[in-house]
Short mmCIF file of C-alpha atoms and ligand atoms in Angstrom, two decimals:
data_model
loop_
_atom_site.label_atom_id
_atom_site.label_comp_id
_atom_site.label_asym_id
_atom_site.label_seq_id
_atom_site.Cartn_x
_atom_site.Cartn_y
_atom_site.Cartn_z
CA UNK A 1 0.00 0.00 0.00
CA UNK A 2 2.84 2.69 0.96
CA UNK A 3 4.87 1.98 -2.72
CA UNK A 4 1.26 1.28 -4.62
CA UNK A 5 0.59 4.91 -3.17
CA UNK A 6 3.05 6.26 -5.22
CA UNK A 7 3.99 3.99 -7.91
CA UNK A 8 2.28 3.57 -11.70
CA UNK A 9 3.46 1.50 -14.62
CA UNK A 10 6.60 2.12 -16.03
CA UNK A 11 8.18 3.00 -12.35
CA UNK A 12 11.21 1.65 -11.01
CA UNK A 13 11.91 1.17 -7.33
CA UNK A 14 15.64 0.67 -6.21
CA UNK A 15 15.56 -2.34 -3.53
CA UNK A 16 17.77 -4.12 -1.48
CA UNK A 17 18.20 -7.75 -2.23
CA UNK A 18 17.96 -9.26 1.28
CA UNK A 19 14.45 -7.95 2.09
CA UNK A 20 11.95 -9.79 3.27
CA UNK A 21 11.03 -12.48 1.66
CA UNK A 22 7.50 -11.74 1.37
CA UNK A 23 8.37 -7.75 0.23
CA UNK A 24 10.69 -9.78 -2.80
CA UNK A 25 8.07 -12.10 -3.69
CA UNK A 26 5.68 -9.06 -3.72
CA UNK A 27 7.51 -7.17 -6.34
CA UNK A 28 7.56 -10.30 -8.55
CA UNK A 29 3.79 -9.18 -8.20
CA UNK A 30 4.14 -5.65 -9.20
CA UNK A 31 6.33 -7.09 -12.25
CA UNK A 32 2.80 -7.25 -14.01
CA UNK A 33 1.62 -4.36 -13.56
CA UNK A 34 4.30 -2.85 -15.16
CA UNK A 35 6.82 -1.88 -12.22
CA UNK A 36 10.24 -2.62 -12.15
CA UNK A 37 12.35 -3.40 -9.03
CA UNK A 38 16.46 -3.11 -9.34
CA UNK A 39 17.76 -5.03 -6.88
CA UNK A 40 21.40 -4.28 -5.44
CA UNK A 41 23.11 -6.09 -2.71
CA UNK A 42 22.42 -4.12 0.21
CA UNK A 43 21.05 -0.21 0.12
CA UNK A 44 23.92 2.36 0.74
CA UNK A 45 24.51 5.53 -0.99
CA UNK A 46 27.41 4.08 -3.51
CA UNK A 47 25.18 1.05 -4.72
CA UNK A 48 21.99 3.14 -5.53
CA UNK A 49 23.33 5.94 -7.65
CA UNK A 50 24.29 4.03 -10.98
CA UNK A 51 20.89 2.64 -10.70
CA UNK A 52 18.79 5.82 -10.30
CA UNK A 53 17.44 7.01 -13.55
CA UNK A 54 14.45 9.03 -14.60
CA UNK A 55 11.67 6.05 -13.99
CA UNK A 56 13.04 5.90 -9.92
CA UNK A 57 10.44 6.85 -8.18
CA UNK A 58 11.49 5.35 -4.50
CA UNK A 59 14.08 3.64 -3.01
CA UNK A 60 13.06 0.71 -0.62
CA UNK A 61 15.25 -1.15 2.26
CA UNK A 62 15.03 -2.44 5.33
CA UNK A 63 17.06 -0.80 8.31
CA UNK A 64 18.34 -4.33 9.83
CA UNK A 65 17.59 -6.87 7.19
CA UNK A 66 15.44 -9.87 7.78
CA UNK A 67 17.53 -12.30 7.75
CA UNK A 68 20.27 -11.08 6.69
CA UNK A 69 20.94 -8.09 8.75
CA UNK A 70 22.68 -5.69 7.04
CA UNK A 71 21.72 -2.07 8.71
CA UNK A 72 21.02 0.59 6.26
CA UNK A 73 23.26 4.62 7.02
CA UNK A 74 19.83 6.37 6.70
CA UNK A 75 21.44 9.54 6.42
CA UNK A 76 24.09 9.22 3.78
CA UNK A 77 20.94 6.97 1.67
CA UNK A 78 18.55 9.35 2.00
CA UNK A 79 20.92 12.63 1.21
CA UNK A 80 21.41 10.71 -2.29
CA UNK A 81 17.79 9.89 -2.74
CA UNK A 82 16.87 13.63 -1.91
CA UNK A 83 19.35 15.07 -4.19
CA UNK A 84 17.85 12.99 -6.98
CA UNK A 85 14.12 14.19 -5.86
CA UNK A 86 13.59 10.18 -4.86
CA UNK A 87 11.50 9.28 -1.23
CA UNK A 88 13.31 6.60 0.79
CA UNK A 89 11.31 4.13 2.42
CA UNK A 90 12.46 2.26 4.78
CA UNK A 91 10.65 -0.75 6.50
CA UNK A 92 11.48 -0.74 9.85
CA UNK A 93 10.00 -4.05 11.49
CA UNK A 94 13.13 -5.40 13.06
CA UNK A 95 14.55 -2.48 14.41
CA UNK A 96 10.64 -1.12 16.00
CA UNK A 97 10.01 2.25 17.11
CA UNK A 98 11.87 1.65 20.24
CA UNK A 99 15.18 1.73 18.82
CA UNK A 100 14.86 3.61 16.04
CA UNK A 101 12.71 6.86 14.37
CA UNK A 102 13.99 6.56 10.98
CA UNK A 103 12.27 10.18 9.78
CA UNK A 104 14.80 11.41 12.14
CA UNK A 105 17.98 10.53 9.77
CA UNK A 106 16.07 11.77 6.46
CA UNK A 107 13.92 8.55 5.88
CA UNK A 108 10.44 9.56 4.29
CA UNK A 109 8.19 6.70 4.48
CA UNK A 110 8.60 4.37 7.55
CA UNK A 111 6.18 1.00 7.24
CA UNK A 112 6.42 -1.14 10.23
CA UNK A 113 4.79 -5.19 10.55
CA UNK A 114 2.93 -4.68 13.67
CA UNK A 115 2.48 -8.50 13.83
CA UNK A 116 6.14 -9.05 14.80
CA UNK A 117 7.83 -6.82 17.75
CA UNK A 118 4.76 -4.17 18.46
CA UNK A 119 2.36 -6.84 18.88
CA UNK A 120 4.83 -9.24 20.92
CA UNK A 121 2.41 -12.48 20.73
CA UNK A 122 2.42 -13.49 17.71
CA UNK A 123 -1.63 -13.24 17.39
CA UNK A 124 -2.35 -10.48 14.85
CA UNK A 125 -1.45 -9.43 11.30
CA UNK A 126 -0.95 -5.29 10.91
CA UNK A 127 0.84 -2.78 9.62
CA UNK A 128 1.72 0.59 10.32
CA UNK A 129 2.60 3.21 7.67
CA UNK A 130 4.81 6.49 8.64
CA UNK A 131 4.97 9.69 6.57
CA UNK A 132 7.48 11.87 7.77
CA UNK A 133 5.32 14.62 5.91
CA UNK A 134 8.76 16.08 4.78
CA UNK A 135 8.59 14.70 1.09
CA UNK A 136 7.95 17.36 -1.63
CA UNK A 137 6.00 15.20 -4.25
CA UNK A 138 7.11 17.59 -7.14
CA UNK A 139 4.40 18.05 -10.15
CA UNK A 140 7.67 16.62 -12.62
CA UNK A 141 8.24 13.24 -11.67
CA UNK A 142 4.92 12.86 -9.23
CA UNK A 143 2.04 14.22 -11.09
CA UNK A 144 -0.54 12.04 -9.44
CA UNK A 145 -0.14 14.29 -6.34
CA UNK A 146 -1.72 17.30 -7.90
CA UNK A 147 -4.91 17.02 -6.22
CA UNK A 148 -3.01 16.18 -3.18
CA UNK A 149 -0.93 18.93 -3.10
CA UNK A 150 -3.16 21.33 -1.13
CA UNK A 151 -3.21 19.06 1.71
CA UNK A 152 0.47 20.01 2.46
CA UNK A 153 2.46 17.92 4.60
CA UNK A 154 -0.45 15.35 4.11
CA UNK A 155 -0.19 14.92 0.70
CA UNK A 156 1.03 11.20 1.08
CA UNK A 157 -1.48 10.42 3.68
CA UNK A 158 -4.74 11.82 1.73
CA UNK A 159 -3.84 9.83 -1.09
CA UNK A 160 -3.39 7.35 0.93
CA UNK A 161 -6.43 7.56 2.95
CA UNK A 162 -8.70 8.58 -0.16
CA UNK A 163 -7.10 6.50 -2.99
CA UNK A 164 -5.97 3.08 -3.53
CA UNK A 165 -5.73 1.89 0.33
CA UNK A 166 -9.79 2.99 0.93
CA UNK A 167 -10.34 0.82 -2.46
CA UNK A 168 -8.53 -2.44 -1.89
CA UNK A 169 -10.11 -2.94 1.44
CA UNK A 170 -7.44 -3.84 3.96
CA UNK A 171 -8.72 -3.09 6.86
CA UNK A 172 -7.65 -3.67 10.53
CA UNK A 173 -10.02 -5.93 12.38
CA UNK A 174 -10.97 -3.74 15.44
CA UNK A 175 -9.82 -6.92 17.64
CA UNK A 176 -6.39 -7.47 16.38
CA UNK A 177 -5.95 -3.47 16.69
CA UNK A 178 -6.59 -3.87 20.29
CA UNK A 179 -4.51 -6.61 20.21
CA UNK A 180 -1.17 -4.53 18.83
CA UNK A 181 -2.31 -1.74 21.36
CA UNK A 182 -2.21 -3.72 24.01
CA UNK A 183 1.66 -5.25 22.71
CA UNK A 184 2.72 -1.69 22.27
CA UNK A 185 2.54 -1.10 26.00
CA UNK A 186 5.17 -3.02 26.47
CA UNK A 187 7.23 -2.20 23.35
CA UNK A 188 10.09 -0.91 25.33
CA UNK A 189 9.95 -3.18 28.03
CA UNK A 190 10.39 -5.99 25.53
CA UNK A 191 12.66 -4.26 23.36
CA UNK A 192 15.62 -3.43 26.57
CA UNK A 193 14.95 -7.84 27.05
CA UNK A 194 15.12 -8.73 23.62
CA UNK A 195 18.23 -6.54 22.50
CA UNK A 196 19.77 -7.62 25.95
CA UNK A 197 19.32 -11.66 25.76
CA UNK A 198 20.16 -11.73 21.77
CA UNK A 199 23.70 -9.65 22.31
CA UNK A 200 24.63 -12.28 25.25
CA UNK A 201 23.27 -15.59 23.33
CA UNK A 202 25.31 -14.27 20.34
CA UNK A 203 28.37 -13.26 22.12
CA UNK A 204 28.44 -16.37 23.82
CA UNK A 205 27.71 -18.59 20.65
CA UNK A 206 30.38 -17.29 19.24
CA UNK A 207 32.81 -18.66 21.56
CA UNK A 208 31.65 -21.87 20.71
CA UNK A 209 33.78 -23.80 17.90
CA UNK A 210 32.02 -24.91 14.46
CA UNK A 211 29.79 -22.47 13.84
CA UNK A 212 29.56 -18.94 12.90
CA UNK A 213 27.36 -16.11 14.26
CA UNK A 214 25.83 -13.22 12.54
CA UNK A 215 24.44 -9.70 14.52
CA UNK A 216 24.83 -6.75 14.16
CA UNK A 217 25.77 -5.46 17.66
CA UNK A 218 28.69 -7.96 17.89
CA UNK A 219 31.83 -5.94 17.95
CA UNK A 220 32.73 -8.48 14.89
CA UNK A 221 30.43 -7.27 12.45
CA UNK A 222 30.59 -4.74 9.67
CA UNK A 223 27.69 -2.96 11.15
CA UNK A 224 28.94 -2.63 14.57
CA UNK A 225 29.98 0.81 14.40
CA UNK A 226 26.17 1.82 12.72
CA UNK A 227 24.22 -0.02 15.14
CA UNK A 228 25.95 2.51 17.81
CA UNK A 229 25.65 5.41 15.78
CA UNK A 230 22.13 5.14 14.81
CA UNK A 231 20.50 2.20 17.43
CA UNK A 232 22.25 3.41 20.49
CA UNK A 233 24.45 -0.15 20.16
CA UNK A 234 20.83 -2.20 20.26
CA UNK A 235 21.33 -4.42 17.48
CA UNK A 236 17.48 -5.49 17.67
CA UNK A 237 16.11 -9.31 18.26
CA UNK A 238 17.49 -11.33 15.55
CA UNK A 239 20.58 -13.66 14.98
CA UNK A 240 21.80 -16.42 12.50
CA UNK A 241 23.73 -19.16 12.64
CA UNK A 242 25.93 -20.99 10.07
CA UNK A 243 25.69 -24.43 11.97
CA UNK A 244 27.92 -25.91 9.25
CA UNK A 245 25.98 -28.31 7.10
CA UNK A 246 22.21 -28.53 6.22
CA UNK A 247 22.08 -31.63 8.61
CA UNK A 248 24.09 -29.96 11.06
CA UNK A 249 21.29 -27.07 11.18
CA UNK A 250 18.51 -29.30 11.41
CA UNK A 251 20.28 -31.19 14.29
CA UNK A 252 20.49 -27.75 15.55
CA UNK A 253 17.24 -26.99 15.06
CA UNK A 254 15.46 -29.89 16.71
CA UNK A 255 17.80 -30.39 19.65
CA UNK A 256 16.41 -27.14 21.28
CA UNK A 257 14.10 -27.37 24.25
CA UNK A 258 13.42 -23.89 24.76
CA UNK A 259 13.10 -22.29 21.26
CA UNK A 260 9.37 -22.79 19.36
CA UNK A 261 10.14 -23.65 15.24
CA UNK A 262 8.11 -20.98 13.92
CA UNK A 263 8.31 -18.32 10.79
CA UNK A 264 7.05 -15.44 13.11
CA UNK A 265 9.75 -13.30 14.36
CA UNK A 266 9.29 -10.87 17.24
CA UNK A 267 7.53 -12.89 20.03
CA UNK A 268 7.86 -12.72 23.32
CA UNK A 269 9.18 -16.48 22.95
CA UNK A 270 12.67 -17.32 21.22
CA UNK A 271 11.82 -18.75 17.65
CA UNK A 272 13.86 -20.39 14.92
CA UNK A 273 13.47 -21.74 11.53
CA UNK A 274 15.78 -22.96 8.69
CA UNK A 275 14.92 -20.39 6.03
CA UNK A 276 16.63 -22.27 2.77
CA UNK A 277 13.62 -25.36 3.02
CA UNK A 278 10.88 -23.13 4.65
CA UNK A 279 10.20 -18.92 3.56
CA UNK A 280 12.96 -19.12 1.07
CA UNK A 281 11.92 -22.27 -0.49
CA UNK A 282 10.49 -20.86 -3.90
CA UNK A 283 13.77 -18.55 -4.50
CA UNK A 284 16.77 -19.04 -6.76
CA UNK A 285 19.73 -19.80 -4.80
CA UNK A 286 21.06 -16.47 -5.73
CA UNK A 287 18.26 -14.82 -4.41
CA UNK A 288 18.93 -16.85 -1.38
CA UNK A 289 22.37 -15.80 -1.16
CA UNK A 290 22.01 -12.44 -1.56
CA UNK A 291 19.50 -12.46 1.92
CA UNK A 292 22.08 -14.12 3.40
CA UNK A 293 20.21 -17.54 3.59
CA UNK A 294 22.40 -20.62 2.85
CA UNK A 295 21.38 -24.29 3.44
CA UNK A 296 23.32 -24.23 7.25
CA UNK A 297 21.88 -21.42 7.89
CA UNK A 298 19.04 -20.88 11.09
CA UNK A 299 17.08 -17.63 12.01
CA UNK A 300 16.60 -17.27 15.58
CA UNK A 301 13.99 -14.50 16.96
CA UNK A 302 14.93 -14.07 20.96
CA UNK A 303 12.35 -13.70 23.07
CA UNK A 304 12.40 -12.94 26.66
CA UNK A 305 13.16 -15.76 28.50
CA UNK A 306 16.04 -16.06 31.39
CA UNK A 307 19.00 -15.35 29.58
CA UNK A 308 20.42 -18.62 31.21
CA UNK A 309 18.04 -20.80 30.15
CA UNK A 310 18.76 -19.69 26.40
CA UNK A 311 22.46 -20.29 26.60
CA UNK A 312 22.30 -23.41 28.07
CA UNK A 313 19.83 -24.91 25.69
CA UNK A 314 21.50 -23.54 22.85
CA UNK A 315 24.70 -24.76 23.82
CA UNK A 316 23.65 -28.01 24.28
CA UNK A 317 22.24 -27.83 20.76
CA UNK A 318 25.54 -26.91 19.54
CA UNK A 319 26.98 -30.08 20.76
CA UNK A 320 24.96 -32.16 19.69
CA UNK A 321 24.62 -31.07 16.37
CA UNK A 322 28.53 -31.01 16.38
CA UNK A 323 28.90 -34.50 17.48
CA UNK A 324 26.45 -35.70 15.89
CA UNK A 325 25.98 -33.71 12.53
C1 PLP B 1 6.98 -10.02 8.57
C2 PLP B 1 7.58 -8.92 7.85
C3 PLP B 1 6.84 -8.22 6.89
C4 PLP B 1 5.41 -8.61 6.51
O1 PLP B 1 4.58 -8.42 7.56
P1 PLP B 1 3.12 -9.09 7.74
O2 PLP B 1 2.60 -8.40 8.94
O3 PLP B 1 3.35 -10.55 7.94
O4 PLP B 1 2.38 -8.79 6.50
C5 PLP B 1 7.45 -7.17 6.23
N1 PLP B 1 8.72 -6.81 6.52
C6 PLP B 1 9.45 -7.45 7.45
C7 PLP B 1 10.85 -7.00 7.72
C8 PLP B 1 8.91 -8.53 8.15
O5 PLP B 1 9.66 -9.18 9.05
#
């Protein structure tokens, strides 16, 4: 609904390749209706410019990847998309309001799943779209705006509102709004757990031998320095493992006690899956590779259990799989 807003045929949006797989597999949809996404490895300011042209009409990432968190520099992004009179959208899910208010750094449209992190239960399906209200949709490459225009810094919003959204009918059920109100309560609460257990399950996994850990807050990864400029040095929920071999993974996988196998992300409970055989099934292995999903390779969600409890079942799970993988 937020790109749709904007977007006709014969557009192009810029996109990072390890989004969501859903938001991929969506613009295979928009493919035939005439819009064209460009995929580049991950979104920074050096990969989008030799792909902007005059049919860009947004740029699309998401801040930490899902799954296979990258972190997007907002600011140096968005100062190339504004130069180039481009909106950057950035989808937000996995780093949540909490950490992060991504119209801060220059983003202009934030979209947020409110079934993962605001809802914390895993019970509804929602979405939140942001307009930082900052945009100028100039008459040149937006002319769909012009009877938007007087609305001002609501432009986006009241097309939004009176346009496509009002017309394709998705609607919030009343219940599973009160459901995500009552989650966003304890957003932060959550959030301070959540960014707390996953740093100490992935520092300590990573002093175990045979496999490799992936997240962002780890003083090891490329995004280290980003996650303390722009998250305050929260690197958000998730983690991945390399466990070394498909086989190894599933050992993995199935030798945890306290983890639920689930494709949510977000809950209040720790959840993994093995992305290659389950929400990456239908993609090419490139596409695969480029999110960062290999066949050893496990999502885990943290929840908010005793930290101690994690590490011990996890490293237990390590073993096993080691020995036995
Ligand atoms: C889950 C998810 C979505 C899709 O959200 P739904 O609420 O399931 O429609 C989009 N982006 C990211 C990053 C997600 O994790």
């Amino acid at each position: 609904m937020a790109l749709l807003n904007i977007l006709r045929a014969g557009d192009e949006v810029i996109a990072g390749a390890g989004l969501f797989g859903g938001t991929i597999d969506l613009f295979g949809d928009l493919a035939q209706f005439g819009i064209t996404a460009r995929f580049t490895d991950s979104i920074t300011a050096e990969s989008i410019t030799p792909l902007i042209n005059e049919r860009t009409k947004a740029v699309f990432t998401e801040l930490i990847g899902n799954p296979k968190l990258d972190v997007t520099d907002i600011r140096s992004v968005a100062e190339v998309c504004h130069s180039r009179g481009i909106p950057l959208f950035i989808d937000s899910t996995t780093a949540t309001p909490y950490l992060i208010r991504p119209t801060e750094y220059g983003a202009d449209i934030v979209i947020h799943s409110a079934s993962k992190y605001i809802n914390g239960g895993g019970n509804s399906i929602a979405g939140i779209i942001v307009d930082s209200g900052k945009f100028p949709w100039n008459a040149g490459k937006f002319p769909q705006f012009d009877e938007y225009r007087i609305f001002g810094k609501y432009a986006y919003i009241a097309k939004l509102r009176n346009g496509f959204w009002r017309n394709a009918g998705a609607c919030l059920s009343p219940f599973n709004a009160y459901m995500c109100s009552v989650g966003l309560e304890t957003l932060g609460l959550r959030m301070e757990r959540i960014c707390d257990n996953a740093k100490k399950l992935a520092e300590h996994l990573q002093t175990l031998g045979g496999i490799t850990v992936n997240y962002p807050a780890l003083e090891s990864s490329p995004y280290h320095a980003l996650v303390q400029l722009q998250l305050g040095g929260r690197g958000g929920g998730i983690l991945t493992i390399r466990a070394g071999s498909r086989e190894k993974a599933f050992l993995l996988i199935n030798s945890l006690k306290c983890a639920l196998i689930a494709t949510n992300i977000g809950d209040v409970r720790t959840l993994v899956i093995h992305p290659a055989s389950t929400i990456y099934l239908h993609s090419t292995e490139e596409q695969r590779e480029n999110a960062g999903v290999y066949d050893d390779t496990i999502r885990v969600s943290v929840g908010i259990e005793d930290i101690g409890d994690l590490i011990n079942d996890f490293e237990n799970a390590v073993k096993r799989s080691r020995e036995n993988g």
